[in-house]
JSON list of C-alpha atoms in Angstrom, two decimals:
[
{"chain": "D", "resi": 1179, "resn": "ASN", "atom": "CA", "xyz": [49.97, 98.96, 116.42]},
{"chain": "D", "resi": 1180, "resn": "ALA", "atom": "CA", "xyz": [50.30, 102.19, 116.80]},
{"chain": "D", "resi": 1181, "resn": "GLY", "atom": "CA", "xyz": [52.06, 102.25, 120.14]},
{"chain": "D", "resi": 1182, "resn": "VAL", "atom": "CA", "xyz": [51.70, 104.77, 121.72]},
{"chain": "D", "resi": 1183, "resn": "THR", "atom": "CA", "xyz": [50.63, 108.14, 119.67]},
{"chain": "D", "resi": 1184, "resn": "GLN", "atom": "CA", "xyz": [50.57, 111.98, 121.06]},
{"chain": "D", "resi": 1185, "resn": "THR", "atom": "CA", "xyz": [48.78, 115.10, 119.04]},
{"chain": "D", "resi": 1186, "resn": "PRO", "atom": "CA", "xyz": [49.57, 117.90, 118.36]},
{"chain": "D", "resi": 1187, "resn": "LYS", "atom": "CA", "xyz": [53.37, 117.23, 116.98]},
{"chain": "D", "resi": 1188, "resn": "PHE", "atom": "CA", "xyz": [53.65, 121.06, 117.43]},
{"chain": "D", "resi": 1189, "resn": "GLN", "atom": "CA", "xyz": [52.57, 123.92, 118.59]},
{"chain": "D", "resi": 1190, "resn": "VAL", "atom": "CA", "xyz": [52.68, 127.48, 119.12]},
{"chain": "D", "resi": 1191, "resn": "LEU", "atom": "CA", "xyz": [51.36, 129.01, 121.96]},
{"chain": "D", "resi": 1192, "resn": "LYS", "atom": "CA", "xyz": [51.03, 133.12, 123.52]},
{"chain": "D", "resi": 1193, "resn": "THR", "atom": "CA", "xyz": [51.51, 133.40, 126.84]},
{"chain": "D", "resi": 1194, "resn": "GLY", "atom": "CA", "xyz": [47.84, 133.02, 129.16]},
{"chain": "D", "resi": 1195, "resn": "GLN", "atom": "CA", "xyz": [46.95, 130.88, 126.39]},
{"chain": "D", "resi": 1196, "resn": "SER", "atom": "CA", "xyz": [45.40, 126.79, 127.06]},
{"chain": "D", "resi": 1197, "resn": "MET", "atom": "CA", "xyz": [46.08, 124.32, 125.43]},
{"chain": "D", "resi": 1198, "resn": "THR", "atom": "CA", "xyz": [45.67, 119.90, 125.97]},
{"chain": "D", "resi": 1199, "resn": "LEU", "atom": "CA", "xyz": [48.11, 117.14, 125.01]},
{"chain": "D", "resi": 1200, "resn": "GLN", "atom": "CA", "xyz": [47.00, 114.18, 123.94]},
{"chain": "D", "resi": 1201, "resn": "CYS", "atom": "CA", "xyz": [48.45, 110.91, 124.31]},
{"chain": "D", "resi": 1202, "resn": "ALA", "atom": "CA", "xyz": [46.95, 107.05, 123.49]},
{"chain": "D", "resi": 1203, "resn": "GLN", "atom": "CA", "xyz": [48.20, 103.61, 123.79]},
{"chain": "D", "resi": 1204, "resn": "ASP", "atom": "CA", "xyz": [47.29, 100.67, 122.24]},
{"chain": "D", "resi": 1205, "resn": "MET", "atom": "CA", "xyz": [49.06, 97.89, 124.23]},
{"chain": "D", "resi": 1206, "resn": "ASN", "atom": "CA", "xyz": [46.42, 97.81, 127.09]},
{"chain": "D", "resi": 1207, "resn": "HIS", "atom": "CA", "xyz": [49.30, 99.25, 128.82]},
{"chain": "D", "resi": 1208, "resn": "ASN", "atom": "CA", "xyz": [48.26, 100.20, 133.40]},
{"chain": "D", "resi": 1209, "resn": "SER", "atom": "CA", "xyz": [50.86, 103.12, 133.68]},
{"chain": "D", "resi": 1210, "resn": "MET", "atom": "CA", "xyz": [51.54, 106.17, 131.86]},
{"chain": "D", "resi": 1211, "resn": "TYR", "atom": "CA", "xyz": [53.96, 108.61, 132.39]},
{"chain": "D", "resi": 1212, "resn": "TRP", "atom": "CA", "xyz": [54.23, 112.71, 130.57]},
{"chain": "D", "resi": 1213, "resn": "TYR", "atom": "CA", "xyz": [58.20, 113.89, 130.52]},
{"chain": "D", "resi": 1214, "resn": "ARG", "atom": "CA", "xyz": [59.19, 117.24, 129.12]},
{"chain": "D", "resi": 1215, "resn": "GLN", "atom": "CA", "xyz": [62.81, 117.44, 127.81]},
{"chain": "D", "resi": 1216, "resn": "ASP", "atom": "CA", "xyz": [64.85, 120.12, 127.74]},
{"chain": "D", "resi": 1217, "resn": "PRO", "atom": "CA", "xyz": [68.59, 120.81, 126.55]},
{"chain": "D", "resi": 1218, "resn": "GLY", "atom": "CA", "xyz": [70.77, 119.83, 129.32]},
{"chain": "D", "resi": 1219, "resn": "MET", "atom": "CA", "xyz": [68.09, 118.56, 131.31]},
{"chain": "D", "resi": 1220, "resn": "GLY", "atom": "CA", "xyz": [67.53, 114.82, 129.85]},
{"chain": "D", "resi": 1221, "resn": "LEU", "atom": "CA", "xyz": [63.99, 113.45, 130.48]},
{"chain": "D", "resi": 1222, "resn": "ARG", "atom": "CA", "xyz": [61.89, 115.10, 133.54]},
{"chain": "D", "resi": 1223, "resn": "LEU", "atom": "CA", "xyz": [58.63, 113.07, 135.30]},
{"chain": "D", "resi": 1224, "resn": "ILE", "atom": "CA", "xyz": [55.75, 115.27, 135.44]},
{"chain": "D", "resi": 1225, "resn": "TYR", "atom": "CA", "xyz": [53.11, 113.39, 136.17]},
{"chain": "D", "resi": 1226, "resn": "TYR", "atom": "CA", "xyz": [52.15, 109.59, 135.81]},
{"chain": "D", "resi": 1227, "resn": "SER", "atom": "CA", "xyz": [49.55, 106.87, 135.84]},
{"chain": "D", "resi": 1228, "resn": "ALA", "atom": "CA", "xyz": [50.33, 104.03, 137.24]},
{"chain": "D", "resi": 1229, "resn": "SER", "atom": "CA", "xyz": [46.28, 102.27, 136.76]},
{"chain": "D", "resi": 1230, "resn": "GLU", "atom": "CA", "xyz": [43.78, 103.77, 135.26]},
{"chain": "D", "resi": 1231, "resn": "GLY", "atom": "CA", "xyz": [42.06, 105.83, 137.91]},
{"chain": "D", "resi": 1232, "resn": "THR", "atom": "CA", "xyz": [45.42, 107.51, 139.26]},
{"chain": "D", "resi": 1233, "resn": "THR", "atom": "CA", "xyz": [47.66, 109.86, 138.72]},
{"chain": "D", "resi": 1234, "resn": "ASP", "atom": "CA", "xyz": [50.55, 111.79, 140.66]},
{"chain": "D", "resi": 1235, "resn": "LYS", "atom": "CA", "xyz": [52.53, 113.86, 140.44]},
{"chain": "D", "resi": 1236, "resn": "GLY", "atom": "CA", "xyz": [56.10, 113.75, 138.91]},
{"chain": "D", "resi": 1237, "resn": "GLU", "atom": "CA", "xyz": [58.94, 116.24, 139.58]},
{"chain": "D", "resi": 1238, "resn": "VAL", "atom": "CA", "xyz": [57.76, 118.75, 137.58]},
{"chain": "D", "resi": 1239, "resn": "PRO", "atom": "CA", "xyz": [53.96, 119.28, 137.71]},
{"chain": "D", "resi": 1240, "resn": "ASN", "atom": "CA", "xyz": [53.56, 123.03, 138.74]},
{"chain": "D", "resi": 1241, "resn": "GLY", "atom": "CA", "xyz": [51.75, 124.60, 136.14]},
{"chain": "D", "resi": 1242, "resn": "TYR", "atom": "CA", "xyz": [50.23, 121.54, 134.55]},
{"chain": "D", "resi": 1243, "resn": "ASN", "atom": "CA", "xyz": [47.31, 119.01, 135.33]},
{"chain": "D", "resi": 1244, "resn": "VAL", "atom": "CA", "xyz": [47.12, 115.70, 133.77]},
{"chain": "D", "resi": 1245, "resn": "SER", "atom": "CA", "xyz": [43.91, 113.44, 133.12]},
{"chain": "D", "resi": 1246, "resn": "ARG", "atom": "CA", "xyz": [43.96, 109.28, 132.83]},
{"chain": "D", "resi": 1247, "resn": "LEU", "atom": "CA", "xyz": [40.46, 108.71, 130.67]},
{"chain": "D", "resi": 1248, "resn": "ASN", "atom": "CA", "xyz": [40.46, 105.51, 130.41]},
{"chain": "D", "resi": 1249, "resn": "LYS", "atom": "CA", "xyz": [42.60, 102.69, 129.76]},
{"chain": "D", "resi": 1250, "resn": "ARG", "atom": "CA", "xyz": [43.66, 104.39, 127.09]},
{"chain": "D", "resi": 1251, "resn": "GLU", "atom": "CA", "xyz": [44.69, 108.34, 127.02]},
{"chain": "D", "resi": 1252, "resn": "PHE", "atom": "CA", "xyz": [46.14, 110.46, 128.98]},
{"chain": "D", "resi": 1253, "resn": "SER", "atom": "CA", "xyz": [46.29, 113.59, 128.61]},
{"chain": "D", "resi": 1254, "resn": "LEU", "atom": "CA", "xyz": [48.31, 117.02, 129.86]},
{"chain": "D", "resi": 1255, "resn": "ARG", "atom": "CA", "xyz": [46.84, 120.70, 130.95]},
{"chain": "D", "resi": 1256, "resn": "LEU", "atom": "CA", "xyz": [48.30, 123.41, 130.85]},
{"chain": "D", "resi": 1257, "resn": "GLU", "atom": "CA", "xyz": [45.98, 125.95, 132.54]},
{"chain": "D", "resi": 1258, "resn": "SER", "atom": "CA", "xyz": [47.88, 129.17, 131.65]},
{"chain": "D", "resi": 1259, "resn": "ALA", "atom": "CA", "xyz": [50.70, 128.46, 129.02]},
{"chain": "D", "resi": 1260, "resn": "ALA", "atom": "CA", "xyz": [54.28, 130.35, 130.52]},
{"chain": "D", "resi": 1261, "resn": "PRO", "atom": "CA", "xyz": [57.91, 130.88, 128.70]},
{"chain": "D", "resi": 1262, "resn": "SER", "atom": "CA", "xyz": [59.41, 128.42, 130.37]},
{"chain": "D", "resi": 1263, "resn": "GLN", "atom": "CA", "xyz": [56.71, 125.61, 129.63]},
{"chain": "D", "resi": 1264, "resn": "THR", "atom": "CA", "xyz": [58.72, 126.00, 126.17]},
{"chain": "D", "resi": 1265, "resn": "SER", "atom": "CA", "xyz": [60.02, 122.23, 125.60]},
{"chain": "D", "resi": 1266, "resn": "VAL", "atom": "CA", "xyz": [59.55, 118.89, 123.87]},
{"chain": "D", "resi": 1267, "resn": "TYR", "atom": "CA", "xyz": [56.93, 116.35, 126.02]},
{"chain": "D", "resi": 1268, "resn": "PHE", "atom": "CA", "xyz": [56.87, 112.82, 125.50]},
{"chain": "D", "resi": 1269, "resn": "CYS", "atom": "CA", "xyz": [54.18, 110.50, 126.67]},
{"chain": "D", "resi": 1270, "resn": "ALA", "atom": "CA", "xyz": [54.98, 107.25, 127.55]},
{"chain": "D", "resi": 1271, "resn": "SER", "atom": "CA", "xyz": [53.70, 103.49, 128.98]},
{"chain": "D", "resi": 1272, "resn": "ILE", "atom": "CA", "xyz": [54.19, 100.57, 130.84]},
{"chain": "D", "resi": 1273, "resn": "GLY", "atom": "CA", "xyz": [52.53, 97.24, 130.94]},
{"chain": "D", "resi": 1274, "resn": "HIS", "atom": "CA", "xyz": [53.82, 95.91, 135.06]},
{"chain": "D", "resi": 1275, "resn": "SER", "atom": "CA", "xyz": [53.77, 92.46, 135.76]},
{"chain": "D", "resi": 1276, "resn": "ARG", "atom": "CA", "xyz": [54.69, 91.44, 139.25]},
{"chain": "D", "resi": 1277, "resn": "LEU", "atom": "CA", "xyz": [57.47, 88.98, 137.73]},
{"chain": "D", "resi": 1278, "resn": "MET", "atom": "CA", "xyz": [59.55, 91.60, 135.39]},
{"chain": "D", "resi": 1279, "resn": "ILE", "atom": "CA", "xyz": [60.22, 94.88, 134.63]},
{"chain": "D", "resi": 1280, "resn": "GLU", "atom": "CA", "xyz": [58.67, 95.87, 131.01]},
{"chain": "D", "resi": 1281, "resn": "THR", "atom": "CA", "xyz": [59.79, 98.13, 129.01]},
{"chain": "D", "resi": 1282, "resn": "GLN", "atom": "CA", "xyz": [59.34, 101.66, 128.56]},
{"chain": "D", "resi": 1283, "resn": "TYR", "atom": "CA", "xyz": [57.59, 102.95, 125.24]},
{"chain": "D", "resi": 1284, "resn": "PHE", "atom": "CA", "xyz": [57.66, 106.85, 124.47]},
{"chain": "D", "resi": 1285, "resn": "GLY", "atom": "CA", "xyz": [55.32, 108.29, 121.31]},
{"chain": "D", "resi": 1286, "resn": "PRO", "atom": "CA", "xyz": [57.30, 110.90, 118.90]},
{"chain": "D", "resi": 1287, "resn": "GLY", "atom": "CA", "xyz": [57.07, 113.93, 121.39]},
{"chain": "D", "resi": 1288, "resn": "THR", "atom": "CA", "xyz": [55.14, 117.31, 120.76]},
{"chain": "D", "resi": 1289, "resn": "ARG", "atom": "CA", "xyz": [57.37, 120.65, 120.14]},
{"chain": "D", "resi": 1290, "resn": "LEU", "atom": "CA", "xyz": [55.62, 123.29, 122.31]},
{"chain": "D", "resi": 1291, "resn": "LEU", "atom": "CA", "xyz": [56.77, 127.46, 121.87]},
{"chain": "D", "resi": 1292, "resn": "VAL", "atom": "CA", "xyz": [55.42, 129.71, 124.09]},
{"chain": "D", "resi": 1293, "resn": "LEU", "atom": "CA", "xyz": [55.60, 133.22, 123.23]},
{"chain": "O", "resi": 1438, "resn": "ALA", "atom": "CA", "xyz": [66.26, 104.90, 146.31]},
{"chain": "O", "resi": 1439, "resn": "GLN", "atom": "CA", "xyz": [67.67, 104.42, 142.57]},
{"chain": "O", "resi": 1440, "resn": "SER", "atom": "CA", "xyz": [69.28, 106.21, 140.83]},
{"chain": "O", "resi": 1441, "resn": "VAL", "atom": "CA", "xyz": [71.53, 106.73, 137.66]},
{"chain": "O", "resi": 1442, "resn": "THR", "atom": "CA", "xyz": [74.42, 108.42, 137.02]},
{"chain": "O", "resi": 1443, "resn": "GLN", "atom": "CA", "xyz": [75.80, 108.72, 133.09]},
{"chain": "O", "resi": 1444, "resn": "LEU", "atom": "CA", "xyz": [79.06, 109.46, 133.75]},
{"chain": "O", "resi": 1445, "resn": "ASP", "atom": "CA", "xyz": [79.70, 111.55, 130.11]},
{"chain": "O", "resi": 1446, "resn": "SER", "atom": "CA", "xyz": [77.67, 113.93, 128.85]},
{"chain": "O", "resi": 1447, "resn": "HIS", "atom": "CA", "xyz": [79.30, 113.91, 125.52]},
{"chain": "O", "resi": 1448, "resn": "VAL", "atom": "CA", "xyz": [81.17, 111.31, 123.84]},
{"chain": "O", "resi": 1449, "resn": "SER", "atom": "CA", "xyz": [84.08, 111.64, 120.70]},
{"chain": "O", "resi": 1450, "resn": "VAL", "atom": "CA", "xyz": [84.33, 109.10, 118.55]},
{"chain": "O", "resi": 1451, "resn": "SER", "atom": "CA", "xyz": [85.89, 109.18, 114.77]},
{"chain": "O", "resi": 1452, "resn": "GLU", "atom": "CA", "xyz": [84.37, 106.72, 112.43]},
{"chain": "O", "resi": 1453, "resn": "GLY", "atom": "CA", "xyz": [84.71, 101.95, 112.44]},
{"chain": "O", "resi": 1454, "resn": "THR", "atom": "CA", "xyz": [86.49, 103.06, 116.42]},
{"chain": "O", "resi": 1455, "resn": "PRO", "atom": "CA", "xyz": [85.27, 101.59, 119.18]},
{"chain": "O", "resi": 1456, "resn": "VAL", "atom": "CA", "xyz": [81.79, 102.87, 121.32]},
{"chain": "O", "resi": 1457, "resn": "LEU", "atom": "CA", "xyz": [81.84, 103.19, 125.47]},
{"chain": "O", "resi": 1458, "resn": "LEU", "atom": "CA", "xyz": [78.96, 104.91, 126.52]},
{"chain": "O", "resi": 1459, "resn": "ARG", "atom": "CA", "xyz": [79.43, 104.74, 130.76]},
{"chain": "O", "resi": 1460, "resn": "CYS", "atom": "CA", "xyz": [76.97, 104.27, 133.45]},
{"chain": "O", "resi": 1461, "resn": "ASN", "atom": "CA", "xyz": [76.32, 103.78, 136.54]},
{"chain": "O", "resi": 1462, "resn": "TYR", "atom": "CA", "xyz": [73.92, 103.01, 139.04]},
{"chain": "O", "resi": 1463, "resn": "SER", "atom": "CA", "xyz": [71.93, 102.42, 142.68]},
{"chain": "O", "resi": 1464, "resn": "SER", "atom": "CA", "xyz": [68.70, 100.59, 143.43]},
{"chain": "O", "resi": 1465, "resn": "SER", "atom": "CA", "xyz": [67.57, 99.01, 146.36]},
{"chain": "O", "resi": 1466, "resn": "TYR", "atom": "CA", "xyz": [66.67, 95.54, 145.30]},
{"chain": "O", "resi": 1467, "resn": "SER", "atom": "CA", "xyz": [67.48, 93.63, 142.30]},
{"chain": "O", "resi": 1468, "resn": "PRO", "atom": "CA", "xyz": [67.08, 96.48, 139.51]},
{"chain": "O", "resi": 1469, "resn": "SER", "atom": "CA", "xyz": [66.37, 96.31, 135.45]},
{"chain": "O", "resi": 1470, "resn": "LEU", "atom": "CA", "xyz": [68.64, 98.64, 133.60]},
{"chain": "O", "resi": 1471, "resn": "PHE", "atom": "CA", "xyz": [67.58, 100.03, 129.96]},
{"chain": "O", "resi": 1472, "resn": "TRP", "atom": "CA", "xyz": [69.80, 101.62, 127.41]},
{"chain": "O", "resi": 1473, "resn": "TYR", "atom": "CA", "xyz": [67.94, 104.48, 124.78]},
{"chain": "O", "resi": 1474, "resn": "VAL", "atom": "CA", "xyz": [68.91, 106.29, 122.58]},
{"chain": "O", "resi": 1475, "resn": "GLN", "atom": "CA", "xyz": [67.19, 109.01, 120.45]},
{"chain": "O", "resi": 1476, "resn": "HIS", "atom": "CA", "xyz": [68.22, 110.84, 117.15]},
{"chain": "O", "resi": 1477, "resn": "PRO", "atom": "CA", "xyz": [67.48, 114.12, 116.54]},
{"chain": "O", "resi": 1478, "resn": "ASN", "atom": "CA", "xyz": [63.99, 115.48, 116.46]},
{"chain": "O", "resi": 1479, "resn": "LYS", "atom": "CA", "xyz": [62.81, 111.99, 117.47]},
{"chain": "O", "resi": 1480, "resn": "GLY", "atom": "CA", "xyz": [60.80, 109.77, 120.68]},
{"chain": "O", "resi": 1481, "resn": "LEU", "atom": "CA", "xyz": [63.13, 107.54, 122.63]},
{"chain": "O", "resi": 1482, "resn": "GLN", "atom": "CA", "xyz": [64.03, 103.53, 121.18]},
{"chain": "O", "resi": 1483, "resn": "LEU", "atom": "CA", "xyz": [64.77, 100.82, 123.18]},
{"chain": "O", "resi": 1484, "resn": "LEU", "atom": "CA", "xyz": [68.46, 99.63, 122.27]},
{"chain": "O", "resi": 1485, "resn": "LEU", "atom": "CA", "xyz": [68.53, 96.97, 125.39]},
{"chain": "O", "resi": 1486, "resn": "LYS", "atom": "CA", "xyz": [67.73, 95.71, 128.37]},
{"chain": "O", "resi": 1487, "resn": "TYR", "atom": "CA", "xyz": [68.20, 93.33, 131.30]},
{"chain": "O", "resi": 1488, "resn": "THR", "atom": "CA", "xyz": [66.18, 91.75, 133.20]},
{"chain": "O", "resi": 1489, "resn": "SER", "atom": "CA", "xyz": [68.50, 89.91, 136.16]},
{"chain": "O", "resi": 1490, "resn": "ALA", "atom": "CA", "xyz": [69.42, 86.86, 132.78]},
{"chain": "O", "resi": 1491, "resn": "ALA", "atom": "CA", "xyz": [72.43, 87.48, 131.63]},
{"chain": "O", "resi": 1492, "resn": "THR", "atom": "CA", "xyz": [74.62, 89.55, 132.05]},
{"chain": "O", "resi": 1493, "resn": "LEU", "atom": "CA", "xyz": [75.53, 90.20, 128.37]},
{"chain": "O", "resi": 1494, "resn": "VAL", "atom": "CA", "xyz": [73.11, 91.97, 126.97]},
{"chain": "O", "resi": 1495, "resn": "LYS", "atom": "CA", "xyz": [72.86, 92.23, 123.20]},
{"chain": "O", "resi": 1496, "resn": "GLY", "atom": "CA", "xyz": [70.74, 94.48, 121.54]},
{"chain": "O", "resi": 1497, "resn": "ILE", "atom": "CA", "xyz": [70.07, 96.40, 118.27]},
{"chain": "O", "resi": 1498, "resn": "ASN", "atom": "CA", "xyz": [72.36, 97.78, 115.87]},
{"chain": "O", "resi": 1499, "resn": "GLY", "atom": "CA", "xyz": [75.51, 96.31, 117.31]},
{"chain": "O", "resi": 1500, "resn": "PHE", "atom": "CA", "xyz": [75.33, 97.82, 120.62]},
{"chain": "O", "resi": 1501, "resn": "GLU", "atom": "CA", "xyz": [75.74, 95.95, 124.10]},
{"chain": "O", "resi": 1502, "resn": "ALA", "atom": "CA", "xyz": [75.98, 96.33, 127.48]},
{"chain": "O", "resi": 1503, "resn": "GLU", "atom": "CA", "xyz": [77.24, 94.65, 130.75]},
{"chain": "O", "resi": 1504, "resn": "PHE", "atom": "CA", "xyz": [75.75, 94.14, 133.83]},
{"chain": "O", "resi": 1505, "resn": "LYS", "atom": "CA", "xyz": [78.48, 94.32, 136.77]},
{"chain": "O", "resi": 1506, "resn": "LYS", "atom": "CA", "xyz": [76.64, 93.64, 140.01]},
{"chain": "O", "resi": 1507, "resn": "SER", "atom": "CA", "xyz": [80.08, 95.14, 142.23]},
{"chain": "O", "resi": 1508, "resn": "GLU", "atom": "CA", "xyz": [80.21, 97.51, 140.60]},
{"chain": "O", "resi": 1509, "resn": "THR", "atom": "CA", "xyz": [77.17, 98.39, 140.20]},
{"chain": "O", "resi": 1510, "resn": "SER", "atom": "CA", "xyz": [77.38, 99.87, 136.63]},
{"chain": "O", "resi": 1511, "resn": "PHE", "atom": "CA", "xyz": [75.59, 98.50, 132.99]},
{"chain": "O", "resi": 1512, "resn": "HIS", "atom": "CA", "xyz": [78.12, 100.45, 130.32]},
{"chain": "O", "resi": 1513, "resn": "LEU", "atom": "CA", "xyz": [77.39, 100.59, 126.82]},
{"chain": "O", "resi": 1514, "resn": "THR", "atom": "CA", "xyz": [79.70, 99.07, 123.87]},
{"chain": "O", "resi": 1515, "resn": "LYS", "atom": "CA", "xyz": [79.70, 98.73, 120.41]},
{"chain": "O", "resi": 1516, "resn": "PRO", "atom": "CA", "xyz": [82.91, 97.34, 118.51]},
{"chain": "O", "resi": 1517, "resn": "SER", "atom": "CA", "xyz": [82.37, 99.69, 115.21]},
{"chain": "O", "resi": 1518, "resn": "ALA", "atom": "CA", "xyz": [81.35, 103.56, 115.14]},
{"chain": "O", "resi": 1519, "resn": "HIS", "atom": "CA", "xyz": [78.70, 104.37, 112.33]},
{"chain": "O", "resi": 1520, "resn": "MET", "atom": "CA", "xyz": [77.96, 107.63, 111.43]},
{"chain": "O", "resi": 1521, "resn": "SER", "atom": "CA", "xyz": [74.49, 106.88, 112.30]},
{"chain": "O", "resi": 1522, "resn": "ASP", "atom": "CA", "xyz": [74.73, 106.25, 115.58]},
{"chain": "O", "resi": 1523, "resn": "ALA", "atom": "CA", "xyz": [75.46, 109.80, 116.28]},
{"chain": "O", "resi": 1524, "resn": "ALA", "atom": "CA", "xyz": [72.62, 110.28, 119.09]},
{"chain": "O", "resi": 1525, "resn": "GLU", "atom": "CA", "xyz": [71.58, 110.87, 122.20]},
{"chain": "O", "resi": 1526, "resn": "TYR", "atom": "CA", "xyz": [71.28, 107.53, 124.46]},
{"chain": "O", "resi": 1527, "resn": "PHE", "atom": "CA", "xyz": [70.00, 107.33, 128.11]},
{"chain": "O", "resi": 1528, "resn": "CYS", "atom": "CA", "xyz": [70.83, 104.49, 130.36]},
{"chain": "O", "resi": 1529, "resn": "VAL", "atom": "CA", "xyz": [67.51, 104.40, 133.07]},
{"chain": "O", "resi": 1530, "resn": "VAL", "atom": "CA", "xyz": [66.77, 101.82, 136.20]},
{"chain": "O", "resi": 1531, "resn": "SER", "atom": "CA", "xyz": [64.02, 100.72, 137.15]},
{"chain": "O", "resi": 1532, "resn": "ASP", "atom": "CA", "xyz": [63.83, 98.63, 140.78]},
{"chain": "O", "resi": 1533, "resn": "LEU", "atom": "CA", "xyz": [60.72, 96.03, 140.66]},
{"chain": "O", "resi": 1534, "resn": "GLY", "atom": "CA", "xyz": [58.41, 96.95, 142.13]},
{"chain": "O", "resi": 1535, "resn": "SER", "atom": "CA", "xyz": [58.58, 100.82, 141.13]},
{"chain": "O", "resi": 1536, "resn": "TYR", "atom": "CA", "xyz": [56.03, 102.80, 138.72]},
{"chain": "O", "resi": 1537, "resn": "ILE", "atom": "CA", "xyz": [59.21, 104.96, 138.14]},
{"chain": "O", "resi": 1538, "resn": "PRO", "atom": "CA", "xyz": [62.39, 104.30, 136.06]},
{"chain": "O", "resi": 1539, "resn": "THR", "atom": "CA", "xyz": [65.10, 106.29, 136.60]},
{"chain": "O", "resi": 1540, "resn": "PHE", "atom": "CA", "xyz": [66.79, 108.39, 133.13]},
{"chain": "O", "resi": 1541, "resn": "GLY", "atom": "CA", "xyz": [70.14, 109.72, 133.79]},
{"chain": "O", "resi": 1542, "resn": "ARG", "atom": "CA", "xyz": [71.23, 112.63, 131.84]},
{"chain": "O", "resi": 1543, "resn": "GLY", "atom": "CA", "xyz": [71.80, 111.15, 128.47]},
{"chain": "O", "resi": 1544, "resn": "THR", "atom": "CA", "xyz": [74.70, 110.70, 126.86]},
{"chain": "O", "resi": 1545, "resn": "SER", "atom": "CA", "xyz": [75.79, 112.95, 123.26]},
{"chain": "O", "resi": 1546, "resn": "LEU", "atom": "CA", "xyz": [77.68, 110.56, 121.53]},
{"chain": "O", "resi": 1547, "resn": "ILE", "atom": "CA", "xyz": [79.56, 112.61, 118.56]},
{"chain": "O", "resi": 1548, "resn": "VAL", "atom": "CA", "xyz": [81.63, 110.69, 114.80]},
{"chain": "O", "resi": 1549, "resn": "HIS", "atom": "CA", "xyz": [83.10, 111.72, 113.08]},
{"chain": "O", "resi": 1550, "resn": "PRO", "atom": "CA", "xyz": [84.02, 110.67, 109.17]}
]
């Protein structure tokens, strides 16, 4: 089991460029998440997908789009990167059930620098 | 609605002394509570979780936490700090039926030799 994987690990962009961050999980989880982490701000939810075929905005969705390609994959797209999007991005997943709350598993992160 | 407050942004201890990281929560239902650890330049790793079984929960690396409903707290403790414990720690609350866990702002644990 690889768990949650993210690509790329590092990326440098110029203002206005676009890119897609990829995330995949092999745990058959229903829900997937994208967070950004900035110093002193903790983790902030960008978008989430409660199940395949659905996506919803989180706390800080502006400037981002997402695609839940299938149950395994959840991508995050920056259409026109801005310096304010310099951050570390984490993908996560949870397998929900009605009986208990499952553990959230995280990928290793993508460090993005926008110049 | 659910929320979580980590009462200290930084905690500094000497190696070999006890660790206490404080977390208070608010929840509409019976919550599940989690502690995650993040070492520098790494992802988040689960330390331990409470899901309405025993109120004293033991985790990895000698950490434990006690769920106190009357105090709405879920403090993380360790009897003796090790240099390798230096990291960022996040307390997380999640209500059954909620798809969105709520994260605290994090507590940075500093361990001095």
